[in-house]
Amino acid sequence: MRRVTLTQFLIEQQRAGRISADLRLLIEVVARAVKAISVNVSKGALAGVLGEAGTDNVQGEAQKKLDVIANEILLQANEWGGHLAAMASEEVEEVHQIPFDYPKGGYLLLFDPLDGSSNIDVNISVGTIFSVLRSPTEGADPTEQSFLQPGREQVAAGYALYGPSTMLVLTVGKGVHGFTLDREMGSFIYTHPYMTVPVETGEFAINASNERFWEAPVQRYVAELRQGKEGPRGRDFNMRWVASMVADVHRILIRGGIFMYPLDEKCRSKGGKLRLMYEANPMAMIIEQAGGAASTGRERILDLQPQKLHQRVPVVLGSLNEVERVVAYHREA
Ligand code: P6P
């Protein structure tokens, strides 16, 4: 079968008028950057890149060496292309401006360079998540306010999953498409056209150790799943928790499921655990484009009006019927 590369896929999207030349360039630059991250991640202990970097990120979390490496790779890859007005990263407090000696473009790129990095030292899959917005500024340096657009304004979103194979999953608003890295050729090959989340599922993903901290609707929902066929759901459910959002979301894209990081007493004061701008929003766009749903439990994630660049939100996303049930339980509470 003829193998279609990411480049060819993007050229065809541009030819169909779905993306601009600059957005195509942006996605290709991000794809090249995640290939470099994949090379570093796959070396593991051989490259001396495991362990702590000895610094903390903007969230006050200890950075892994690979967090810093992945962040640098993405910033440096995207500075010179002329397609971006600015960038924002989980690892950096402030908006990252384009150096003065490079031209600016019309897009804003946001990313979590290495999501799930606590799994790095135990050799479990991690990922990169990215989101693309249009810059509202004409020429002037974007500010934090320029980034604070609802997730429905995203023009593209995607993630790289550094698993047994490295995959890039992408949406530009016309379905969700998956590409697998052919390491010998260095090309992303189009292997998963029009990925869709099954409406029904038998699998849920949540960090169950937080159960006592959850709000009542989530406690009710998860208790019913755990009661299985003896309970009100009348069937058994399975549970998975990778503690790497990209890996959990990817599994849901492939075989269905519901992923929950709800508000709990531990993270309530921060508004949630996961970040809105470069975790929840891009994953919400992908899941909705694949026929699923993404909510805080009370509101559609893509409709939230961001207040801060690094703000956190509760996340309930995946198979439509299950997300709708969780939302219904919140309404009944
Ligand atoms: P916990 C990784 O740190 C992350 O941001 C997500 O990728 C993941 O789903 C979640 O946090 C794991 O959180 O509390 O289970 O370690």
mmCIF file of C-alpha atoms and ligand atoms in Angstrom:
data_model
loop_
_atom_site.group_PDB
_atom_site.id
_atom_site.type_symbol
_atom_site.label_atom_id
_atom_site.label_comp_id
_atom_site.label_asym_id
_atom_site.label_seq_id
_atom_site.Cartn_x
_atom_site.Cartn_y
_atom_site.Cartn_z
ATOM 1 C CA MET A 1 0.000 0.000 0.000
ATOM 2 C CA ARG A 2 1.389 3.458 -0.878
ATOM 3 C CA ARG A 3 2.587 5.175 2.296
ATOM 4 C CA VAL A 4 1.365 8.725 2.829
ATOM 5 C CA THR A 5 3.666 10.913 4.900
ATOM 6 C CA LEU A 6 2.666 13.730 7.253
ATOM 7 C CA THR A 7 4.118 16.204 4.756
ATOM 8 C CA GLN A 8 1.903 14.901 1.959
ATOM 9 C CA PHE A 9 -1.128 14.853 4.274
ATOM 10 C CA LEU A 10 -0.520 18.482 5.231
ATOM 11 C CA ILE A 11 0.005 19.589 1.637
ATOM 12 C CA GLU A 12 -3.335 17.978 0.752
ATOM 13 C CA GLN A 13 -5.008 19.760 3.704
ATOM 14 C CA GLN A 14 -3.528 23.050 2.457
ATOM 15 C CA ARG A 15 -4.620 22.304 -1.133
ATOM 16 C CA ALA A 16 -8.150 21.675 0.193
ATOM 17 C CA GLY A 17 -8.058 25.105 1.837
ATOM 18 C CA ARG A 18 -8.267 23.669 5.355
ATOM 19 C CA ILE A 19 -4.937 25.049 6.568
ATOM 20 C CA SER A 20 -2.666 27.914 5.569
ATOM 21 C CA ALA A 21 0.903 27.496 4.356
ATOM 22 C CA ASP A 22 2.118 28.949 7.666
ATOM 23 C CA LEU A 23 0.065 26.474 9.710
ATOM 24 C CA ARG A 24 1.420 23.636 7.567
ATOM 25 C CA LEU A 25 4.967 24.873 8.239
ATOM 26 C CA LEU A 26 4.219 25.180 11.977
ATOM 27 C CA ILE A 27 2.943 21.605 12.227
ATOM 28 C CA GLU A 28 5.917 20.287 10.241
ATOM 29 C CA VAL A 29 8.330 22.144 12.551
ATOM 30 C CA VAL A 30 6.583 20.701 15.621
ATOM 31 C CA ALA A 31 6.751 17.229 14.025
ATOM 32 C CA ARG A 32 10.509 17.625 13.487
ATOM 33 C CA ALA A 33 10.917 18.774 17.094
ATOM 34 C CA VAL A 34 9.020 15.786 18.505
ATOM 35 C CA LYS A 35 11.232 13.469 16.427
ATOM 36 C CA ALA A 36 14.243 14.987 18.216
ATOM 37 C CA ILE A 37 12.482 14.589 21.581
ATOM 38 C CA SER A 38 11.706 10.959 20.678
ATOM 39 C CA VAL A 39 15.414 10.320 20.008
ATOM 40 C CA ASN A 40 16.339 11.734 23.433
ATOM 41 C CA VAL A 41 13.558 9.890 25.259
ATOM 42 C CA SER A 42 14.422 6.567 23.624
ATOM 43 C CA LYS A 43 18.079 6.772 24.714
ATOM 44 C CA GLY A 44 17.017 6.744 28.372
ATOM 45 C CA ALA A 45 19.891 5.989 30.697
ATOM 46 C CA LEU A 46 22.345 5.715 27.794
ATOM 47 C CA ALA A 47 22.275 9.466 27.220
ATOM 48 C CA GLY A 48 22.506 10.547 30.838
ATOM 49 C CA VAL A 49 19.153 12.329 30.476
ATOM 50 C CA LEU A 50 17.245 10.557 33.234
ATOM 51 C CA GLY A 51 16.610 11.959 36.662
ATOM 52 C CA GLU A 52 16.050 15.411 38.060
ATOM 53 C CA ALA A 53 17.322 18.579 36.431
ATOM 54 C CA GLY A 54 17.779 20.162 39.862
ATOM 55 C CA THR A 55 15.350 22.979 38.957
ATOM 56 C CA ASP A 56 11.607 23.595 39.423
ATOM 57 C CA ASN A 57 9.119 24.613 36.731
ATOM 58 C CA VAL A 58 6.512 27.342 36.929
ATOM 59 C CA GLN A 59 4.212 24.886 38.703
ATOM 60 C CA GLY A 60 6.796 24.440 41.421
ATOM 61 C CA GLU A 61 7.355 20.865 40.257
ATOM 62 C CA ALA A 62 10.852 19.376 40.100
ATOM 63 C CA GLN A 63 11.923 19.296 36.457
ATOM 64 C CA LYS A 64 13.366 16.179 34.890
ATOM 65 C CA LYS A 65 16.379 16.670 32.642
ATOM 66 C CA LEU A 66 14.211 15.565 29.723
ATOM 67 C CA ASP A 67 11.574 18.212 30.604
ATOM 68 C CA VAL A 68 14.228 20.870 30.082
ATOM 69 C CA ILE A 69 15.641 19.212 26.946
ATOM 70 C CA ALA A 70 12.195 18.808 25.361
ATOM 71 C CA ASN A 71 11.299 22.396 26.176
ATOM 72 C CA GLU A 72 14.523 23.717 24.625
ATOM 73 C CA ILE A 73 14.014 21.597 21.498
ATOM 74 C CA LEU A 74 10.512 22.987 20.939
ATOM 75 C CA LEU A 75 11.474 26.608 21.624
ATOM 76 C CA GLN A 76 14.552 26.546 19.395
ATOM 77 C CA ALA A 77 12.820 24.672 16.545
ATOM 78 C CA ASN A 78 10.001 27.205 16.384
ATOM 79 C CA GLU A 79 11.797 30.527 16.834
ATOM 80 C CA TRP A 80 13.227 31.072 13.349
ATOM 81 C CA GLY A 81 10.426 29.852 11.040
ATOM 82 C CA GLY A 82 8.492 33.129 10.835
ATOM 83 C CA HIS A 83 5.146 31.383 11.473
ATOM 84 C CA LEU A 84 4.725 32.286 15.154
ATOM 85 C CA ALA A 85 3.941 35.494 17.035
ATOM 86 C CA ALA A 86 4.977 33.882 20.359
ATOM 87 C CA MET A 87 4.994 30.648 22.362
ATOM 88 C CA ALA A 88 3.917 29.464 25.814
ATOM 89 C CA SER A 89 5.220 26.405 27.635
ATOM 90 C CA GLU A 90 4.280 24.574 30.821
ATOM 91 C CA GLU A 91 7.951 24.850 31.747
ATOM 92 C CA VAL A 92 8.188 28.631 31.407
ATOM 93 C CA GLU A 93 6.412 31.266 33.520
ATOM 94 C CA GLU A 94 6.305 34.030 30.939
ATOM 95 C CA VAL A 95 5.245 34.202 27.298
ATOM 96 C CA HIS A 96 8.242 33.274 25.107
ATOM 97 C CA GLN A 97 8.704 36.054 22.562
ATOM 98 C CA ILE A 98 10.217 35.457 19.110
ATOM 99 C CA PRO A 99 13.802 36.824 19.095
ATOM 100 C CA PHE A 100 13.901 40.279 17.476
ATOM 101 C CA ASP A 101 16.079 39.103 14.553
ATOM 102 C CA TYR A 102 13.451 36.645 13.323
ATOM 103 C CA PRO A 103 10.185 37.518 11.505
ATOM 104 C CA LYS A 104 6.877 36.987 13.318
ATOM 105 C CA GLY A 105 3.873 35.081 12.021
ATOM 106 C CA GLY A 106 0.200 34.930 12.901
ATOM 107 C CA TYR A 107 0.039 31.919 15.230
ATOM 108 C CA LEU A 108 0.540 31.253 18.929
ATOM 109 C CA LEU A 109 1.973 27.864 19.918
ATOM 110 C CA LEU A 110 1.399 26.432 23.397
ATOM 111 C CA PHE A 111 2.820 23.166 24.642
ATOM 112 C CA ASP A 112 3.516 20.788 27.479
ATOM 113 C CA PRO A 113 6.891 19.594 26.217
ATOM 114 C CA LEU A 114 7.012 16.357 28.163
ATOM 115 C CA ASP A 115 3.761 15.345 29.797
ATOM 116 C CA GLY A 116 3.899 12.533 32.332
ATOM 117 C CA SER A 117 7.617 13.032 32.859
ATOM 118 C CA SER A 118 7.425 11.416 36.300
ATOM 119 C CA ASN A 119 7.197 8.198 34.259
ATOM 120 C CA ILE A 120 10.501 8.789 32.470
ATOM 121 C CA ASP A 121 12.728 7.163 35.112
ATOM 122 C CA VAL A 122 10.519 4.056 35.182
ATOM 123 C CA ASN A 123 10.447 3.788 31.379
ATOM 124 C CA ILE A 124 6.712 4.285 30.936
ATOM 125 C CA SER A 125 5.244 6.182 27.952
ATOM 126 C CA VAL A 126 5.307 9.982 28.008
ATOM 127 C CA GLY A 127 4.201 12.568 25.480
ATOM 128 C CA THR A 128 4.229 16.097 24.129
ATOM 129 C CA ILE A 129 0.970 18.060 23.867
ATOM 130 C CA PHE A 130 0.542 21.154 21.693
ATOM 131 C CA SER A 131 -2.137 23.698 20.845
ATOM 132 C CA VAL A 132 -2.272 26.381 18.133
ATOM 133 C CA LEU A 133 -4.217 29.653 18.335
ATOM 134 C CA ARG A 134 -4.349 32.667 16.056
ATOM 135 C CA SER A 135 -2.479 35.664 17.428
ATOM 136 C CA PRO A 136 -4.777 38.664 17.978
ATOM 137 C CA THR A 137 -1.806 41.048 17.819
ATOM 138 C CA GLU A 138 -0.684 42.600 14.549
ATOM 139 C CA GLY A 139 3.083 42.920 14.833
ATOM 140 C CA ALA A 140 3.155 43.915 18.512
ATOM 141 C CA ASP A 141 4.590 41.368 20.951
ATOM 142 C CA PRO A 142 1.782 39.123 22.239
ATOM 143 C CA THR A 143 1.070 39.327 25.958
ATOM 144 C CA GLU A 144 -0.352 36.672 28.276
ATOM 145 C CA GLN A 145 -3.758 38.166 27.480
ATOM 146 C CA SER A 146 -3.228 37.338 23.764
ATOM 147 C CA PHE A 147 -3.177 33.641 24.690
ATOM 148 C CA LEU A 148 -6.286 33.690 26.895
ATOM 149 C CA GLN A 149 -8.710 32.477 24.207
ATOM 150 C CA PRO A 150 -11.351 29.755 24.727
ATOM 151 C CA GLY A 151 -10.276 26.330 23.462
ATOM 152 C CA ARG A 152 -12.900 26.468 20.695
ATOM 153 C CA GLU A 153 -10.641 29.066 19.031
ATOM 154 C CA GLN A 154 -7.836 26.538 18.504
ATOM 155 C CA VAL A 155 -6.912 26.066 14.827
ATOM 156 C CA ALA A 156 -4.947 22.882 15.515
ATOM 157 C CA ALA A 157 -4.118 20.566 18.397
ATOM 158 C CA GLY A 158 -2.117 17.409 18.756
ATOM 159 C CA TYR A 159 0.181 15.230 20.756
ATOM 160 C CA ALA A 160 3.194 12.993 20.312
ATOM 161 C CA LEU A 161 3.197 9.712 22.235
ATOM 162 C CA TYR A 162 6.635 8.233 22.973
ATOM 163 C CA GLY A 163 5.522 4.648 23.445
ATOM 164 C CA PRO A 164 6.576 1.332 21.894
ATOM 165 C CA SER A 165 6.231 3.361 18.701
ATOM 166 C CA THR A 166 6.330 7.145 18.464
ATOM 167 C CA MET A 167 3.049 8.521 17.151
ATOM 168 C CA LEU A 168 1.822 11.976 16.263
ATOM 169 C CA VAL A 169 -1.938 12.525 16.582
ATOM 170 C CA LEU A 170 -3.291 15.720 15.040
ATOM 171 C CA THR A 171 -6.466 17.628 14.301
ATOM 172 C CA VAL A 172 -6.843 20.795 12.241
ATOM 173 C CA GLY A 173 -10.598 20.777 12.773
ATOM 174 C CA LYS A 174 -11.446 18.082 10.209
ATOM 175 C CA GLY A 175 -11.259 14.842 12.188
ATOM 176 C CA VAL A 176 -8.353 13.291 14.080
ATOM 177 C CA HIS A 177 -5.454 11.702 12.217
ATOM 178 C CA GLY A 178 -2.616 9.515 13.509
ATOM 179 C CA PHE A 179 0.908 9.148 12.159
ATOM 180 C CA THR A 180 3.544 6.592 13.145
ATOM 181 C CA LEU A 181 7.242 7.471 13.071
ATOM 182 C CA ASP A 182 9.292 5.360 10.654
ATOM 183 C CA ARG A 183 12.647 5.766 12.376
ATOM 184 C CA GLU A 184 14.640 4.481 9.394
ATOM 185 C CA MET A 185 13.143 7.064 7.052
ATOM 186 C CA GLY A 186 12.625 9.728 9.740
ATOM 187 C CA SER A 187 9.085 10.235 8.389
ATOM 188 C CA PHE A 188 5.721 10.208 10.111
ATOM 189 C CA ILE A 189 3.541 7.767 8.126
ATOM 190 C CA TYR A 190 -0.260 8.245 7.992
ATOM 191 C CA THR A 191 -1.456 5.091 9.772
ATOM 192 C CA HIS A 192 -4.675 6.108 11.598
ATOM 193 C CA PRO A 193 -7.137 8.082 9.420
ATOM 194 C CA TYR A 194 -10.210 9.626 11.079
ATOM 195 C CA MET A 195 -9.715 8.263 14.605
ATOM 196 C CA THR A 196 -12.994 8.077 16.533
ATOM 197 C CA VAL A 197 -13.821 7.471 20.194
ATOM 198 C CA PRO A 198 -16.429 4.698 20.626
ATOM 199 C CA VAL A 199 -19.564 6.222 22.156
ATOM 200 C CA GLU A 200 -19.846 3.390 24.690
ATOM 201 C CA THR A 201 -17.020 2.023 26.815
ATOM 202 C CA GLY A 202 -16.191 -0.537 29.453
ATOM 203 C CA GLU A 203 -13.025 1.152 30.710
ATOM 204 C CA PHE A 204 -12.355 4.131 33.005
ATOM 205 C CA ALA A 205 -9.176 5.985 33.931
ATOM 206 C CA ILE A 206 -8.798 7.838 37.227
ATOM 207 C CA ASN A 207 -6.262 8.001 40.057
ATOM 208 C CA ALA A 208 -8.410 6.012 42.495
ATOM 209 C CA SER A 209 -6.144 6.842 45.447
ATOM 210 C CA ASN A 210 -7.862 10.256 45.529
ATOM 211 C CA GLU A 211 -11.356 8.793 45.993
ATOM 212 C CA ARG A 212 -11.902 10.204 49.462
ATOM 213 C CA PHE A 213 -11.153 13.704 48.111
ATOM 214 C CA TRP A 214 -13.580 13.623 45.172
ATOM 215 C CA GLU A 215 -16.889 15.480 45.027
ATOM 216 C CA ALA A 216 -20.042 13.391 45.513
ATOM 217 C CA PRO A 217 -21.053 13.100 41.815
ATOM 218 C CA VAL A 218 -17.661 11.590 40.920
ATOM 219 C CA GLN A 219 -17.720 9.290 43.956
ATOM 220 C CA ARG A 220 -21.197 8.130 42.886
ATOM 221 C CA TYR A 221 -20.158 7.591 39.265
ATOM 222 C CA VAL A 222 -16.991 5.620 40.062
ATOM 223 C CA ALA A 223 -18.730 3.573 42.786
ATOM 224 C CA GLU A 224 -21.314 2.427 40.221
ATOM 225 C CA LEU A 225 -18.545 1.408 37.801
ATOM 226 C CA ARG A 226 -16.829 -0.550 40.563
ATOM 227 C CA GLN A 227 -20.087 -2.336 41.494
ATOM 228 C CA GLY A 228 -20.076 -3.785 37.992
ATOM 229 C CA LYS A 229 -22.853 -6.156 36.964
ATOM 230 C CA GLU A 230 -24.178 -6.315 40.536
ATOM 231 C CA GLY A 231 -24.675 -2.558 40.527
ATOM 232 C CA PRO A 232 -26.938 -0.098 38.634
ATOM 233 C CA ARG A 233 -24.770 -0.251 35.497
ATOM 234 C CA GLY A 234 -25.466 -3.979 35.137
ATOM 235 C CA ARG A 235 -22.067 -4.706 33.569
ATOM 236 C CA ASP A 236 -18.448 -4.904 34.631
ATOM 237 C CA PHE A 237 -15.904 -2.169 33.937
ATOM 238 C CA ASN A 238 -12.128 -2.259 33.709
ATOM 239 C CA MET A 239 -9.750 0.401 35.084
ATOM 240 C CA ARG A 240 -6.503 1.808 33.689
ATOM 241 C CA TRP A 241 -4.302 4.669 34.996
ATOM 242 C CA VAL A 242 -0.945 5.341 33.318
ATOM 243 C CA ALA A 243 -0.386 8.705 35.075
ATOM 244 C CA SER A 244 0.564 10.009 31.646
ATOM 245 C CA MET A 245 -2.380 11.891 30.155
ATOM 246 C CA VAL A 246 -1.169 11.396 26.575
ATOM 247 C CA ALA A 247 -1.039 7.609 27.024
ATOM 248 C CA ASP A 248 -4.469 7.461 28.676
ATOM 249 C CA VAL A 249 -6.079 9.720 26.053
ATOM 250 C CA HIS A 250 -4.490 7.761 23.215
ATOM 251 C CA ARG A 251 -5.883 4.480 24.567
ATOM 252 C CA ILE A 252 -9.316 6.130 24.754
ATOM 253 C CA LEU A 253 -9.006 7.340 21.137
ATOM 254 C CA ILE A 254 -8.206 3.791 20.051
ATOM 255 C CA ARG A 255 -10.649 1.703 22.122
ATOM 256 C CA GLY A 256 -12.876 4.083 24.062
ATOM 257 C CA GLY A 257 -12.945 4.974 27.722
ATOM 258 C CA ILE A 258 -13.381 7.872 30.086
ATOM 259 C CA PHE A 259 -10.469 9.826 31.596
ATOM 260 C CA MET A 260 -11.070 11.802 34.764
ATOM 261 C CA TYR A 261 -8.910 14.146 36.771
ATOM 262 C CA PRO A 262 -11.743 15.747 38.731
ATOM 263 C CA LEU A 263 -11.669 18.481 41.301
ATOM 264 C CA ASP A 264 -10.632 17.025 44.623
ATOM 265 C CA GLU A 265 -9.882 18.471 48.058
ATOM 266 C CA LYS A 266 -6.141 18.263 47.350
ATOM 267 C CA CYS A 267 -6.187 20.326 44.158
ATOM 268 C CA ARG A 268 -9.389 22.343 44.744
ATOM 269 C CA SER A 269 -7.460 25.448 45.819
ATOM 270 C CA LYS A 270 -5.566 25.384 42.501
ATOM 271 C CA GLY A 271 -8.722 24.786 40.445
ATOM 272 C CA GLY A 272 -7.712 21.257 39.440
ATOM 273 C CA LYS A 273 -4.628 19.247 38.565
ATOM 274 C CA LEU A 274 -4.356 19.501 34.777
ATOM 275 C CA ARG A 275 -3.572 22.705 32.896
ATOM 276 C CA LEU A 276 -6.218 24.259 30.687
ATOM 277 C CA MET A 277 -4.207 25.917 27.928
ATOM 278 C CA TYR A 278 -1.784 23.140 26.941
ATOM 279 C CA GLU A 279 -3.311 19.928 28.318
ATOM 280 C CA ALA A 280 -7.114 20.143 28.672
ATOM 281 C CA ASN A 281 -7.849 22.378 25.651
ATOM 282 C CA PRO A 282 -5.811 20.481 23.021
ATOM 283 C CA MET A 283 -7.001 17.102 24.308
ATOM 284 C CA ALA A 284 -10.597 18.388 24.399
ATOM 285 C CA MET A 285 -10.382 19.496 20.758
ATOM 286 C CA ILE A 286 -8.977 16.114 19.751
ATOM 287 C CA ILE A 287 -11.594 14.135 21.688
ATOM 288 C CA GLU A 288 -14.497 16.248 20.365
ATOM 289 C CA GLN A 289 -13.174 16.009 16.807
ATOM 290 C CA ALA A 290 -13.145 12.226 17.340
ATOM 291 C CA GLY A 291 -16.812 12.176 18.425
ATOM 292 C CA GLY A 292 -16.243 12.197 22.175
ATOM 293 C CA ALA A 293 -16.902 14.843 24.828
ATOM 294 C CA ALA A 294 -14.703 16.897 27.177
ATOM 295 C CA SER A 295 -16.082 18.621 30.265
ATOM 296 C CA THR A 296 -14.988 19.955 33.636
ATOM 297 C CA GLY A 297 -17.979 17.963 34.938
ATOM 298 C CA ARG A 298 -19.975 21.162 34.842
ATOM 299 C CA GLU A 299 -18.928 22.983 31.649
ATOM 300 C CA ARG A 300 -17.651 22.135 28.169
ATOM 301 C CA ILE A 301 -13.864 22.610 28.390
ATOM 302 C CA LEU A 302 -13.625 24.310 24.983
ATOM 303 C CA ASP A 303 -16.049 27.035 26.113
ATOM 304 C CA LEU A 304 -14.052 28.072 29.191
ATOM 305 C CA GLN A 305 -12.755 31.645 29.135
ATOM 306 C CA PRO A 306 -9.147 31.339 30.412
ATOM 307 C CA GLN A 307 -8.094 33.735 33.192
ATOM 308 C CA LYS A 308 -4.405 32.772 33.550
ATOM 309 C CA LEU A 309 -1.892 31.149 31.212
ATOM 310 C CA HIS A 310 -1.060 28.310 33.626
ATOM 311 C CA GLN A 311 -4.473 27.833 35.153
ATOM 312 C CA ARG A 312 -5.717 24.348 36.027
ATOM 313 C CA VAL A 313 -9.116 22.758 35.460
ATOM 314 C CA PRO A 314 -10.949 19.530 36.301
ATOM 315 C CA VAL A 315 -11.082 17.181 33.303
ATOM 316 C CA VAL A 316 -13.649 14.513 32.351
ATOM 317 C CA LEU A 317 -13.237 13.387 28.743
ATOM 318 C CA GLY A 318 -13.749 10.431 26.422
ATOM 319 C CA SER A 319 -16.709 8.312 25.308
ATOM 320 C CA LEU A 320 -19.727 10.552 24.841
ATOM 321 C CA ASN A 321 -22.285 8.562 26.833
ATOM 322 C CA GLU A 322 -20.045 8.236 29.877
ATOM 323 C CA VAL A 323 -19.038 11.902 29.975
ATOM 324 C CA GLU A 324 -22.703 12.862 29.658
ATOM 325 C CA ARG A 325 -23.518 10.608 32.599
ATOM 326 C CA VAL A 326 -20.888 12.281 34.798
ATOM 327 C CA VAL A 327 -22.210 15.711 33.794
ATOM 328 C CA ALA A 328 -25.771 14.577 34.599
ATOM 329 C CA TYR A 329 -24.671 13.431 38.077
ATOM 330 C CA HIS A 330 -23.128 16.864 38.690
ATOM 331 C CA ARG A 331 -26.423 18.504 37.677
ATOM 332 C CA GLU A 332 -28.406 16.213 39.996
ATOM 333 C CA ALA A 333 -26.134 16.948 42.959
HETATM 334 P P1 P6P B 1 -1.215 11.778 39.329
HETATM 335 C C1 P6P B 1 1.373 14.048 34.605
HETATM 336 O O1 P6P B 1 2.084 14.667 35.649
HETATM 337 C C2 P6P B 1 -0.032 14.620 34.604
HETATM 338 O O2 P6P B 1 -0.001 15.995 34.382
HETATM 339 C C3 P6P B 1 -0.879 13.915 33.558
HETATM 340 O O3 P6P B 1 -0.145 13.526 32.444
HETATM 341 C C4 P6P B 1 -1.411 12.712 34.313
HETATM 342 O O4 P6P B 1 -2.659 12.268 33.824
HETATM 343 C C5 P6P B 1 -1.546 13.233 35.734
HETATM 344 O O5 P6P B 1 -0.667 14.356 35.854
HETATM 345 C C6 P6P B 1 -1.162 12.174 36.747
HETATM 346 O O6 P6P B 1 -1.457 12.707 38.022
HETATM 347 O O7 P6P B 1 -1.807 12.587 40.474
HETATM 348 O O8 P6P B 1 -1.949 10.483 39.094
HETATM 349 O O9 P6P B 1 0.279 11.584 39.437
#
